[in-house]
Tab-separated table of C-alpha atoms and ligand atoms in Angstrom:
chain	number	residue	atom	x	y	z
A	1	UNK	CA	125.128	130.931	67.832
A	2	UNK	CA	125.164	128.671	70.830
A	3	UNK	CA	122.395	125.932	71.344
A	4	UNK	CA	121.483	128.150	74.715
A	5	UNK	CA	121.267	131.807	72.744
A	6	UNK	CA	119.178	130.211	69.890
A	7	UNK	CA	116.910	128.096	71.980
A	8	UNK	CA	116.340	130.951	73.866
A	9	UNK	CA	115.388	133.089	70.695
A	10	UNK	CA	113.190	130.558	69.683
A	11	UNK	CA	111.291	130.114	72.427
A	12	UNK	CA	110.732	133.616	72.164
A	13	UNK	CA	109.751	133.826	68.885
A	14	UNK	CA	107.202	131.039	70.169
A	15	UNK	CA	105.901	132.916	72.974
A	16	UNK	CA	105.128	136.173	70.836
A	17	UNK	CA	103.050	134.298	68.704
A	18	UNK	CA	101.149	131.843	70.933
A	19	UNK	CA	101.545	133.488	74.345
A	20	UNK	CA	99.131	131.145	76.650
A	21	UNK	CA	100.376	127.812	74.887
A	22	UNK	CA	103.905	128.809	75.468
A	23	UNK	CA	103.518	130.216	78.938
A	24	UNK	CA	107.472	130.945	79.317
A	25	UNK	CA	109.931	133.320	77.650
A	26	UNK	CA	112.970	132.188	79.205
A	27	UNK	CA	113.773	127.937	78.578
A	28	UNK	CA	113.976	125.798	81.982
A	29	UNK	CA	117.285	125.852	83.852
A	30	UNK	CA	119.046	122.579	83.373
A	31	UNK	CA	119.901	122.491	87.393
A	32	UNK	CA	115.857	122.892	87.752
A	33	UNK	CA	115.175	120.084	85.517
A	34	UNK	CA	117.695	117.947	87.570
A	35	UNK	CA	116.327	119.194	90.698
A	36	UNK	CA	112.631	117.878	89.224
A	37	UNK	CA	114.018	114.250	88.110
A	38	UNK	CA	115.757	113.908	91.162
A	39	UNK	CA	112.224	113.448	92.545
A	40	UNK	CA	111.394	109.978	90.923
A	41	UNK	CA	113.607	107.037	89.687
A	42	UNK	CA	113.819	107.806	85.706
A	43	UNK	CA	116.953	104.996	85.834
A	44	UNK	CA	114.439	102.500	86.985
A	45	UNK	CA	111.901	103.109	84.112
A	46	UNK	CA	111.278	101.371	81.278
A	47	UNK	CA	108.790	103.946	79.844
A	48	UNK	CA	109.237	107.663	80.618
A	49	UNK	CA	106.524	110.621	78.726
A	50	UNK	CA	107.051	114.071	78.570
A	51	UNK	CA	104.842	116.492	77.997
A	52	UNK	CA	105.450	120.133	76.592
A	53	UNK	CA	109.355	119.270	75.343
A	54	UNK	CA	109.785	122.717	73.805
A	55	UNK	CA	113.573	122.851	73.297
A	56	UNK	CA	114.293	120.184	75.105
A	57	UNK	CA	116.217	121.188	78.090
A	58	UNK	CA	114.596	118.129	79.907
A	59	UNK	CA	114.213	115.840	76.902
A	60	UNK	CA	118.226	116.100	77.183
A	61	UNK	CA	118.404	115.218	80.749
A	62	UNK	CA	115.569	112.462	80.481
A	63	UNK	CA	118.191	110.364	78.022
A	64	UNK	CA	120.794	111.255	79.937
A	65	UNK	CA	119.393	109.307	83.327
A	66	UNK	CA	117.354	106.677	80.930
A	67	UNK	CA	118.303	102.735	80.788
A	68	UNK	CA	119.313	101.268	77.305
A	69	UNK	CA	116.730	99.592	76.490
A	70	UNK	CA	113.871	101.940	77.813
A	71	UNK	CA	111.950	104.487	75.973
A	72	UNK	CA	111.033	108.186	76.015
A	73	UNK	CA	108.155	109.610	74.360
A	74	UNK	CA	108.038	113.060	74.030
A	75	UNK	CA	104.794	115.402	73.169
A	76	UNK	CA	105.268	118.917	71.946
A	77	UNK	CA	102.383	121.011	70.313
A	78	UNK	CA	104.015	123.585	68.251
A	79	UNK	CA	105.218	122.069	65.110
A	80	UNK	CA	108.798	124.223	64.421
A	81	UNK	CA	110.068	122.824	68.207
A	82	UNK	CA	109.139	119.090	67.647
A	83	UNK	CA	111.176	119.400	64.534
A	84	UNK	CA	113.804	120.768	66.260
A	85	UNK	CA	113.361	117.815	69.259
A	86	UNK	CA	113.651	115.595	66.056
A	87	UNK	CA	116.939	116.895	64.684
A	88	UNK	CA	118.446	117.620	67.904
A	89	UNK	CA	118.121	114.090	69.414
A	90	UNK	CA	119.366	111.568	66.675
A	91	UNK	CA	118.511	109.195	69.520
A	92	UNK	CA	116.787	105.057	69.000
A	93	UNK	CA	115.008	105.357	72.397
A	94	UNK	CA	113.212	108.799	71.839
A	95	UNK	CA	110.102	109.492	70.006
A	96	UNK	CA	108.635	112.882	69.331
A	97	UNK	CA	105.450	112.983	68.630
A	98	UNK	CA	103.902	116.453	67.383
A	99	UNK	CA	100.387	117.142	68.583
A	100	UNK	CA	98.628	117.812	71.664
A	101	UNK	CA	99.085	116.071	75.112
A	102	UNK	CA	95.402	115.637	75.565
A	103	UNK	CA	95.834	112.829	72.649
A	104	UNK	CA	98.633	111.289	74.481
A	105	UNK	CA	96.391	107.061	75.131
A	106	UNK	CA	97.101	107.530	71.074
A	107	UNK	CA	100.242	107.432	70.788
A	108	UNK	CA	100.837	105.085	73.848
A	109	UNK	CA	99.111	101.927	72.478
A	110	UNK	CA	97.544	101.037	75.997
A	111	UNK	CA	101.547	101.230	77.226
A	112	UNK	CA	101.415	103.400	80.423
A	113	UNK	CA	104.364	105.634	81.856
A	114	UNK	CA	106.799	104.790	84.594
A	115	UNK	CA	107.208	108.563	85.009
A	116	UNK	CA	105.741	111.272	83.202
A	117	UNK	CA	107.420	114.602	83.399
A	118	UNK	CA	105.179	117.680	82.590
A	119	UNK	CA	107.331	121.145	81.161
A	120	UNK	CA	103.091	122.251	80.202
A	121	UNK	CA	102.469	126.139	81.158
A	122	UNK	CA	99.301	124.982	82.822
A	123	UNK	CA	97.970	128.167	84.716
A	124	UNK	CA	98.378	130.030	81.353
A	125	UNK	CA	95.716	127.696	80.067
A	126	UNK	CA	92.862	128.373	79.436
A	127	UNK	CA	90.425	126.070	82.295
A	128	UNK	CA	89.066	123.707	80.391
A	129	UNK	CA	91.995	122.624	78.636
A	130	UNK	CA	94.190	122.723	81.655
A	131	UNK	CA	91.612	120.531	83.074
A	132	UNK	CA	91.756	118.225	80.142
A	133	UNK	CA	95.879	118.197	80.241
A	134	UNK	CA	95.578	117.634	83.974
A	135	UNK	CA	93.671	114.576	84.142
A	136	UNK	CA	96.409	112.826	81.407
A	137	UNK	CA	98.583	112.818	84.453
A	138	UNK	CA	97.075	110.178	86.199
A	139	UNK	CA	95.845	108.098	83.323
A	140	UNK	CA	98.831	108.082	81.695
A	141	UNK	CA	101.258	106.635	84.802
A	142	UNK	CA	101.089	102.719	85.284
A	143	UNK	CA	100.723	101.952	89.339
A	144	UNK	CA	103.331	103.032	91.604
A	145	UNK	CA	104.546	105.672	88.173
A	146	UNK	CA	105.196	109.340	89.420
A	147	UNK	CA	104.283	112.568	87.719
A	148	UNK	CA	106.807	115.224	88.019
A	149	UNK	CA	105.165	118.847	87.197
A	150	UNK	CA	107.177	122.112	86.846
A	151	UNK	CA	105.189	125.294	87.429
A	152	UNK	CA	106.067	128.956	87.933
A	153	UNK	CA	103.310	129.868	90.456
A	154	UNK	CA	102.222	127.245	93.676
A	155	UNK	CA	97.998	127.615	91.684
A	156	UNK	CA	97.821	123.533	90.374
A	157	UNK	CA	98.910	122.254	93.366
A	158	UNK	CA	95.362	121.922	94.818
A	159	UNK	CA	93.863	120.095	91.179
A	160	UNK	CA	96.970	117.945	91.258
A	161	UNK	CA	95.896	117.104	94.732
A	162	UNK	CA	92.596	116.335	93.979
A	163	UNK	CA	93.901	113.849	91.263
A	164	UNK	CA	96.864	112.083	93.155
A	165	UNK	CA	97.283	110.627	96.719
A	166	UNK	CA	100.344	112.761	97.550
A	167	UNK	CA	101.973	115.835	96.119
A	168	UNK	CA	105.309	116.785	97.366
A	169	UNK	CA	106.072	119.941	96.757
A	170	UNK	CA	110.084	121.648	96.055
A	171	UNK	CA	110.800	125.132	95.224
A	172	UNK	CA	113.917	125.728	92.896
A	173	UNK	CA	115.149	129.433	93.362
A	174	UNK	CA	118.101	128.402	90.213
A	175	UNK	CA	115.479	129.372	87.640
A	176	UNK	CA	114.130	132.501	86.671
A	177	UNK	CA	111.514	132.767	87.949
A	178	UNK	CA	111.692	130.239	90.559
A	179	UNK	CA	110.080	127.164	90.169
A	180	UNK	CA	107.544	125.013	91.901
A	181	UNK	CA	108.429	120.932	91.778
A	182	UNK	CA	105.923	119.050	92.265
A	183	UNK	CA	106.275	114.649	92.966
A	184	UNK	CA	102.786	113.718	92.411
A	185	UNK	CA	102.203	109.836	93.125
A	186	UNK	CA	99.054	107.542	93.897
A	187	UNK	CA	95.202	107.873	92.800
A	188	UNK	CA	93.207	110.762	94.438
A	189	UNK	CA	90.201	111.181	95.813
A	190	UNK	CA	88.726	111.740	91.819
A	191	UNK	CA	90.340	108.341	90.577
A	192	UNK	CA	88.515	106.843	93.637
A	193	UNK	CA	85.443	108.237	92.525
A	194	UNK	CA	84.665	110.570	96.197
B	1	SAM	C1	107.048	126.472	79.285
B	1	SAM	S1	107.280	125.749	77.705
B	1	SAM	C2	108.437	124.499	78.064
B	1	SAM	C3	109.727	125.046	77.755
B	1	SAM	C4	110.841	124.058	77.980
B	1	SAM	N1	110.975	123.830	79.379
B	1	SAM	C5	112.079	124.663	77.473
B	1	SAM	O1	112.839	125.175	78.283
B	1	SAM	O2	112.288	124.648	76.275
B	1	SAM	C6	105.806	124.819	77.513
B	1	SAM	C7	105.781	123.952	76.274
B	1	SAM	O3	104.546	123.248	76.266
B	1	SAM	C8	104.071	123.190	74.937
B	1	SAM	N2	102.632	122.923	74.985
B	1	SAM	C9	101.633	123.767	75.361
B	1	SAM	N3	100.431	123.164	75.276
B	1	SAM	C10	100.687	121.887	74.853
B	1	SAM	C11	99.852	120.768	74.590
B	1	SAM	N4	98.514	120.825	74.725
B	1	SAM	N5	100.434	119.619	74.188
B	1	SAM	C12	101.786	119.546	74.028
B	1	SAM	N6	102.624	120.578	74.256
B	1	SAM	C13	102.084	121.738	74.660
B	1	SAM	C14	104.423	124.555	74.375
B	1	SAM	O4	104.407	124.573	72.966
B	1	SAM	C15	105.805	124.760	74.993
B	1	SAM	O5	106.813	124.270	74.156
């Protein structure tokens, strides 16, 4: 079976039993995840997070771009995928960590992100927890970092907006279903405390 077919299947499988937490039944197009890290400089960084790695369509990418000597952590809730992330990846500058993004300052050690790239389903969340997940973003990105976001609907680009001084927004019709990019840089109005 090709990587594609089964990574497909097992995203699948995922989705039936977790729907919300999965959020997708189809994995992201690799030219949509290039079209997404064409929107910061992952070359430049020396610590890139992502959040939501399922089967790592942009975990793959991520290395691809990253520098020799910088690092990737990657944070994927559902146990059977960050195994897979493990296996698949027999790479020195990537660590998978299996848990939930809203732990993420854990496993960072007070480092914070050059770029943090976010696969999360967030509008299949339920609020409170999307909340939670959406205020990591900022936290987690030293100054000047950017947050890429992938979404399948335009609905958490006003509460990224509220969180970060500019969004910039692409839409991607090579997916299915099309995606929303989204480039989010600088503190908002709620880092600033208005
Ligand atoms: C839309 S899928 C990403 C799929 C990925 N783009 C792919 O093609 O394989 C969203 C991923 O986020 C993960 N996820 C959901 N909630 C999470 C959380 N709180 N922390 C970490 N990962 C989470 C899901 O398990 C799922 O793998």
């Amino acid at each position: 079976m090709t990587d594609a077919l089964g990574d497909g299947l097992r995203l699948l499988r995922a989705f039936a039993s977790n729907p919300r937490q999965i959020g997708a039944v189809l994995p992201t197009s690799r030219t949509a995840v290039r079209a997404m890290l064409d929107l910061a400089d992952v070359p430049a960084a020396g610590l890139v997070v992502e959040l939501g790695a399922g089967t790592g369509v942009a975990t793959r990418e991520i290395l691809a771009r990253l520098g020799p000597a910088a690092r990737l952590v990657a944070v994927e809730i559902e146990p059977r995928l960050a195994r897979l992330l493990t296996e698949r990846f027999g790479d020195p500058r990537l660590q998978v960590v299996c848990g939930s993004a809203e732990d993420l300052d854990a496993h960072l050690d007070g480092d914070r992100a050059d770029v943090v790239v976010s696969m999360l389903p967030f509008t299949s969340l339920e609020a409170g927890l999307r909340r939670r997940l959406l205020d990591v973003l900022p936290r987690a990105l030293r100054p000047g970092g950017t947050a890429l976001v992938i979404q399948y609907s335009p609905l958490v680009r006003g509460e990224l907006r509220r969180r970060f001084a500019a969004v910039r927004t692409v839409v991607t019709p090579w997916n299915v279903p099309p995606a929303f990019l989204f480039a989010c840089t600088g503190p908002g109005a709620a880092a600033a405390g208005r």
